[in-house]
Coordinates of C-alpha atoms in Angstrom, one line a residue:
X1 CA 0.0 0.0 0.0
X2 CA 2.8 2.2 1.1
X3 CA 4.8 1.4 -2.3
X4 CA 1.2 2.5 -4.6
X5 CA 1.4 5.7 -3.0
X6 CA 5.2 6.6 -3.7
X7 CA 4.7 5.7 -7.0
X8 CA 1.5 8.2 -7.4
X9 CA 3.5 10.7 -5.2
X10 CA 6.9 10.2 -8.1
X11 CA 3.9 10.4 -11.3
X12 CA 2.5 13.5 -9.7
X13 CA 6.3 15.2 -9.1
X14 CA 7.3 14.2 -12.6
X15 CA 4.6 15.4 -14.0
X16 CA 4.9 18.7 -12.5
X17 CA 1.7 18.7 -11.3
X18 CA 2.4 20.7 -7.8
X19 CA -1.4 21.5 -6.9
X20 CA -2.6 18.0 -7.8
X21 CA 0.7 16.7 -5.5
X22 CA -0.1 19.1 -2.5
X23 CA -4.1 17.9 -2.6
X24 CA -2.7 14.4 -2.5
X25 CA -0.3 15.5 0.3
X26 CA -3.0 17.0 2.4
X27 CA -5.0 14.4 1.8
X28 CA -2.6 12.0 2.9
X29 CA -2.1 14.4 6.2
X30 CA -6.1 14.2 7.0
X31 CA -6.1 10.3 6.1
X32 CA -2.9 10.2 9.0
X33 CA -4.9 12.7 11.4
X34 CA -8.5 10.9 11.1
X35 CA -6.7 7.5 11.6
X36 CA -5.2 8.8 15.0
X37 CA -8.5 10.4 15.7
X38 CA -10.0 6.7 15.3
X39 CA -7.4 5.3 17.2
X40 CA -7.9 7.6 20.8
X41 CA -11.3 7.2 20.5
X42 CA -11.5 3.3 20.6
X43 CA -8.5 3.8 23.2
X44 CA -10.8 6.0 25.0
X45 CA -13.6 3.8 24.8
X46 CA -11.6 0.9 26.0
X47 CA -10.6 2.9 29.0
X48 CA -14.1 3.9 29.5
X49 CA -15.4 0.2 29.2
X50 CA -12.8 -0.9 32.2
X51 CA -13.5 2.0 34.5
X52 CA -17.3 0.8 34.0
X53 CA -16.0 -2.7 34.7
X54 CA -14.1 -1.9 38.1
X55 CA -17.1 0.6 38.7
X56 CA -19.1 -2.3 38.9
X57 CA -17.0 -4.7 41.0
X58 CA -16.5 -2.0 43.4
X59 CA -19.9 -0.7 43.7
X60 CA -21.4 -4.6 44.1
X61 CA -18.7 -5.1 46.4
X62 CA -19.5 -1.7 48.5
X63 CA -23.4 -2.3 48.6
X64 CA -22.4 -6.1 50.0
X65 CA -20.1 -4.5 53.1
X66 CA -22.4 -1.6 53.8
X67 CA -25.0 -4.2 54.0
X68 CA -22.9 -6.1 56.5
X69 CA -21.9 -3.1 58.8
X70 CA -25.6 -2.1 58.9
X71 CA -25.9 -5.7 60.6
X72 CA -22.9 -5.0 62.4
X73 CA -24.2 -1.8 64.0
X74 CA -27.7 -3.5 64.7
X75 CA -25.7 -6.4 66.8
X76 CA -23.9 -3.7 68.4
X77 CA -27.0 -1.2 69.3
X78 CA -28.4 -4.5 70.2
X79 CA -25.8 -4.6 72.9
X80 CA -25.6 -1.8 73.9
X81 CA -29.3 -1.9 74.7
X82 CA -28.9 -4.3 77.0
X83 CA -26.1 -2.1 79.3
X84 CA -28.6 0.6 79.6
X85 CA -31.4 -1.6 80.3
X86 CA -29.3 -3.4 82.9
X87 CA -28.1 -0.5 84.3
X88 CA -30.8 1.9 84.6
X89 CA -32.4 -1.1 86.8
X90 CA -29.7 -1.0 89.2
X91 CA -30.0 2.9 89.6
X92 CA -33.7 2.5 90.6
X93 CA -32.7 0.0 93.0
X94 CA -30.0 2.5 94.3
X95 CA -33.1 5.2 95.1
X96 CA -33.8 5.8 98.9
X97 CA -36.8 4.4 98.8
X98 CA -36.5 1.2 96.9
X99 CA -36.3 -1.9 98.3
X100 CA -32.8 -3.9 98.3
X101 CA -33.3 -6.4 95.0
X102 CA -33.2 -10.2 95.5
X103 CA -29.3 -11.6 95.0
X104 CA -30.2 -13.6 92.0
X105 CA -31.7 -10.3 90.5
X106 CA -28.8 -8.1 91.2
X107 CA -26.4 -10.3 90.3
X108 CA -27.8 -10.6 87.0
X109 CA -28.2 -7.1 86.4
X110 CA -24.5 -6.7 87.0
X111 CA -23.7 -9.4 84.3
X112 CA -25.3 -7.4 81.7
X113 CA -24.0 -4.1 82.8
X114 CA -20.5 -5.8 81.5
X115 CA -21.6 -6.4 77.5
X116 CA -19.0 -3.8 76.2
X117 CA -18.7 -4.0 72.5
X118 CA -17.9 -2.1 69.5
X119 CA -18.7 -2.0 66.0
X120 CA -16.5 -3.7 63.4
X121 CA -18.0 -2.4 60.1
X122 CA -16.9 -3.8 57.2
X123 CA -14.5 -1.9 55.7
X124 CA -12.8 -3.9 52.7
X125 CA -14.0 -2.0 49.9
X126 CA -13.5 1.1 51.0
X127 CA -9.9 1.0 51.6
X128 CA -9.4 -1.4 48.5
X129 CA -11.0 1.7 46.5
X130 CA -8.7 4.7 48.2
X131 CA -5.8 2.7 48.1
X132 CA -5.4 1.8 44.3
X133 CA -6.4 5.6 43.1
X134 CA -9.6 4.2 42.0
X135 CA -11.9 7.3 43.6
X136 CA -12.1 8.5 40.3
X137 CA -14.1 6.0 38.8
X138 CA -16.7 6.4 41.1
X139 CA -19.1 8.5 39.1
X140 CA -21.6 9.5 41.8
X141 CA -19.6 13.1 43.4
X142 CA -21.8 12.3 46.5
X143 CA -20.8 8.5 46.7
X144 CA -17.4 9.7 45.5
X145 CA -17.5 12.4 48.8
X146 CA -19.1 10.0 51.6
X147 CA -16.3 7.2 50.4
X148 CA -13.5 9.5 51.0
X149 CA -14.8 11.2 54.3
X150 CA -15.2 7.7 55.8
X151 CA -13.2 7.9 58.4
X152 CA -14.2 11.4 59.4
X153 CA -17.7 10.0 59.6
X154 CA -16.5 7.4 62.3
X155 CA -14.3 9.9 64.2
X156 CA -17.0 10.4 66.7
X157 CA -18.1 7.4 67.0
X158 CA -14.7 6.1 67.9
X159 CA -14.3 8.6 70.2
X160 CA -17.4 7.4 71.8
X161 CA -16.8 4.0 71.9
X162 CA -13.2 5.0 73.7
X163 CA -15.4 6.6 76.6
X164 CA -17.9 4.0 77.3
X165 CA -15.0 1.3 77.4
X166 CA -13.1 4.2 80.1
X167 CA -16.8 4.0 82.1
X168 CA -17.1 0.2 81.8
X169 CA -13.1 -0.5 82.9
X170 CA -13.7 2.1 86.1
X171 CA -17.1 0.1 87.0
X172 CA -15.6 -3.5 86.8
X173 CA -12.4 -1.9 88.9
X174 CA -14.6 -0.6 91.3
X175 CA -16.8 -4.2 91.6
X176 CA -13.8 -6.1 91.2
X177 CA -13.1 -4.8 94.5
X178 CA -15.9 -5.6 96.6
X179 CA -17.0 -8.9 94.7
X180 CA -15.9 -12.0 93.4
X181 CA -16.3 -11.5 89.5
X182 CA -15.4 -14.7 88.5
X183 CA -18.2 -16.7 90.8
X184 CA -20.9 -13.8 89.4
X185 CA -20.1 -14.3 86.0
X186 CA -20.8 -18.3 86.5
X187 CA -24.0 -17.0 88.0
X188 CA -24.2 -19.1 91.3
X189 CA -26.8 -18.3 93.4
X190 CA -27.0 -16.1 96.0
X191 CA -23.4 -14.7 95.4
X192 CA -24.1 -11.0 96.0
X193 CA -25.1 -11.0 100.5
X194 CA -27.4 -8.2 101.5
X195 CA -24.2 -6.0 102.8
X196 CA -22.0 -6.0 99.5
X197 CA -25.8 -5.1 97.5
X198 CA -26.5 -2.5 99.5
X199 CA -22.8 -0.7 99.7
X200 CA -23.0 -1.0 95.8
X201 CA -25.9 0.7 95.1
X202 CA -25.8 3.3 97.6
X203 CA -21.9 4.0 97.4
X204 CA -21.7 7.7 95.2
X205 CA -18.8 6.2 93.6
X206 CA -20.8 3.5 92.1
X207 CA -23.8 5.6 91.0
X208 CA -21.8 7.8 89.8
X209 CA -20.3 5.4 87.5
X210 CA -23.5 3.7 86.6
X211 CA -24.6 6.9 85.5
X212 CA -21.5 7.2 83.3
X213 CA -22.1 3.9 81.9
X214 CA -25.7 4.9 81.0
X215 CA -24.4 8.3 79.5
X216 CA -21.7 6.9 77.8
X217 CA -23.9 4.0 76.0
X218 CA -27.0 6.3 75.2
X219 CA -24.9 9.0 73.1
X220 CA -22.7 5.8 71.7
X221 CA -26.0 4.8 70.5
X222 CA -28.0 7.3 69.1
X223 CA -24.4 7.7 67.3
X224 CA -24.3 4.1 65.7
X225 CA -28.5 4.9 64.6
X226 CA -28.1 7.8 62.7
X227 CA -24.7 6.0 61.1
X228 CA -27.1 3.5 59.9
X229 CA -28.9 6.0 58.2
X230 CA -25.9 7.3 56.6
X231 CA -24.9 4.0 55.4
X232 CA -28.6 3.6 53.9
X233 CA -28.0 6.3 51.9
X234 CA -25.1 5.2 50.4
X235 CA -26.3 1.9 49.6
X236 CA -29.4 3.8 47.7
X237 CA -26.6 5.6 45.7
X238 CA -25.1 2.8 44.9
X239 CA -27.8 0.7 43.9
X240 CA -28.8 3.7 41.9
X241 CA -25.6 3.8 40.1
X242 CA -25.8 0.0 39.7
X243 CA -28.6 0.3 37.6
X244 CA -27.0 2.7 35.4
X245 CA -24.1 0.3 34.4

């Protein structure tokens, strides 16, 4: 092919046709440009059919691990739930005017009040997607955002979780002192005798603490609820964007 042209390029110079030659020439020029042009664009469009390919892993993937730290953060309010529960009951029976609780009741009580957890969301995809660069093909600027602000989104809920597990370590010291925690948690009965159940609920030290604990866990909570919404939203986005692919 390249040989036909030289010899119509040699006919046209020997012939001293100049404008003929230069039409030829600038047709040759649009014939290289248009073939480049072609070229980027199905380069392009390759590029643009893998960024919809990892788009696609990586949302699927992200919808599955929001899903999971959703469940996560239900186990956890769950939990949670039961310390305030737990606890709140041993402040009424710390009032003046209630009645000391029976041991087997107390001593329950003071079981749950030890269910300290936190939340491990699922975090996989999220770091998979900051880590390799791949923000960018995240279409979605919103999704985009909330991915990369993940871990300010936690800050407060770490924080959080750091100050209930301070309240729960200061109330087990404080038990762990004037009971025998390893025969409660076995839950014998009758452990707890009418003089260690009355010191502990009408010691200020201990109140005071079981009104940390009840503080602590509350705020922690109402924290991991309105993360659930957050993370709703985000799965809507991505399902969204899922359905565009």
């Amino acid at each position: 092919m390249l040989k036909f042209f030289r010899n119509i390029r040699r006919k046209l110079i020997s012939k001293s046709k100049l404008t003929s030659y230069m039409l030829y020439a600038l047709g040759e020029i649009i014939l290289v440009v248009i073939g480049i042009l072609i070229a980027l664009q199905i380069n392009n469009w390759n590029e643009f059919r893998k960024d919809r390919i990892r788009e696609k892993m990586y949302l699927s993937s992200l919808q599955s691990d929001l899903q999971e730290s959703q469940a996560e953060l239900e186990r956890v309010i769950y939990k949670t739930d039961t310390i305030i529960l737990a606890t709140l009951q041993v402040l009424e029976y710390a009032s003046d005017t209630a009645q000391l609780p029976p041991a087997a009741v107390f001593d329950s009580l003071i079981v749950k009040t030890f269910g300290y957890t936190i939340a491990m969301t699922n975090e996989g995809t999220i770091n998979d997607i900051r880590g390799s660069g791949d923000l960018k093909v995240i279409r979605d600027d919103r999704l985009r955002r909330m991915i990369a602000s993940w871990d300010a989104g936690f800050k407060m809920i770490r924080e959080r979780e750091a100050l209930l597990k301070t309240s729960f370590e200061n109330n087990k010291i404080r038990l762990d002192d004037k009971i025998d925690m390893v025969r409660l948690n076995r839950l014998h009965n009758n452990l707890t005798d009418e003089e260690e159940r009355y010191f502990i609920l009408h010691d200020r030290k201990f109140r005071n603490g079981f009104v940390d604990l009840v503080r602590d866990a509350s705020v922690l909570n109402r924290l991991y609820k309105n993360k659930i919404k957050n993370l709703d939203t985000m799965i809507q986005f991505t399902q969204h964007e899922l359905r565009k692919i």
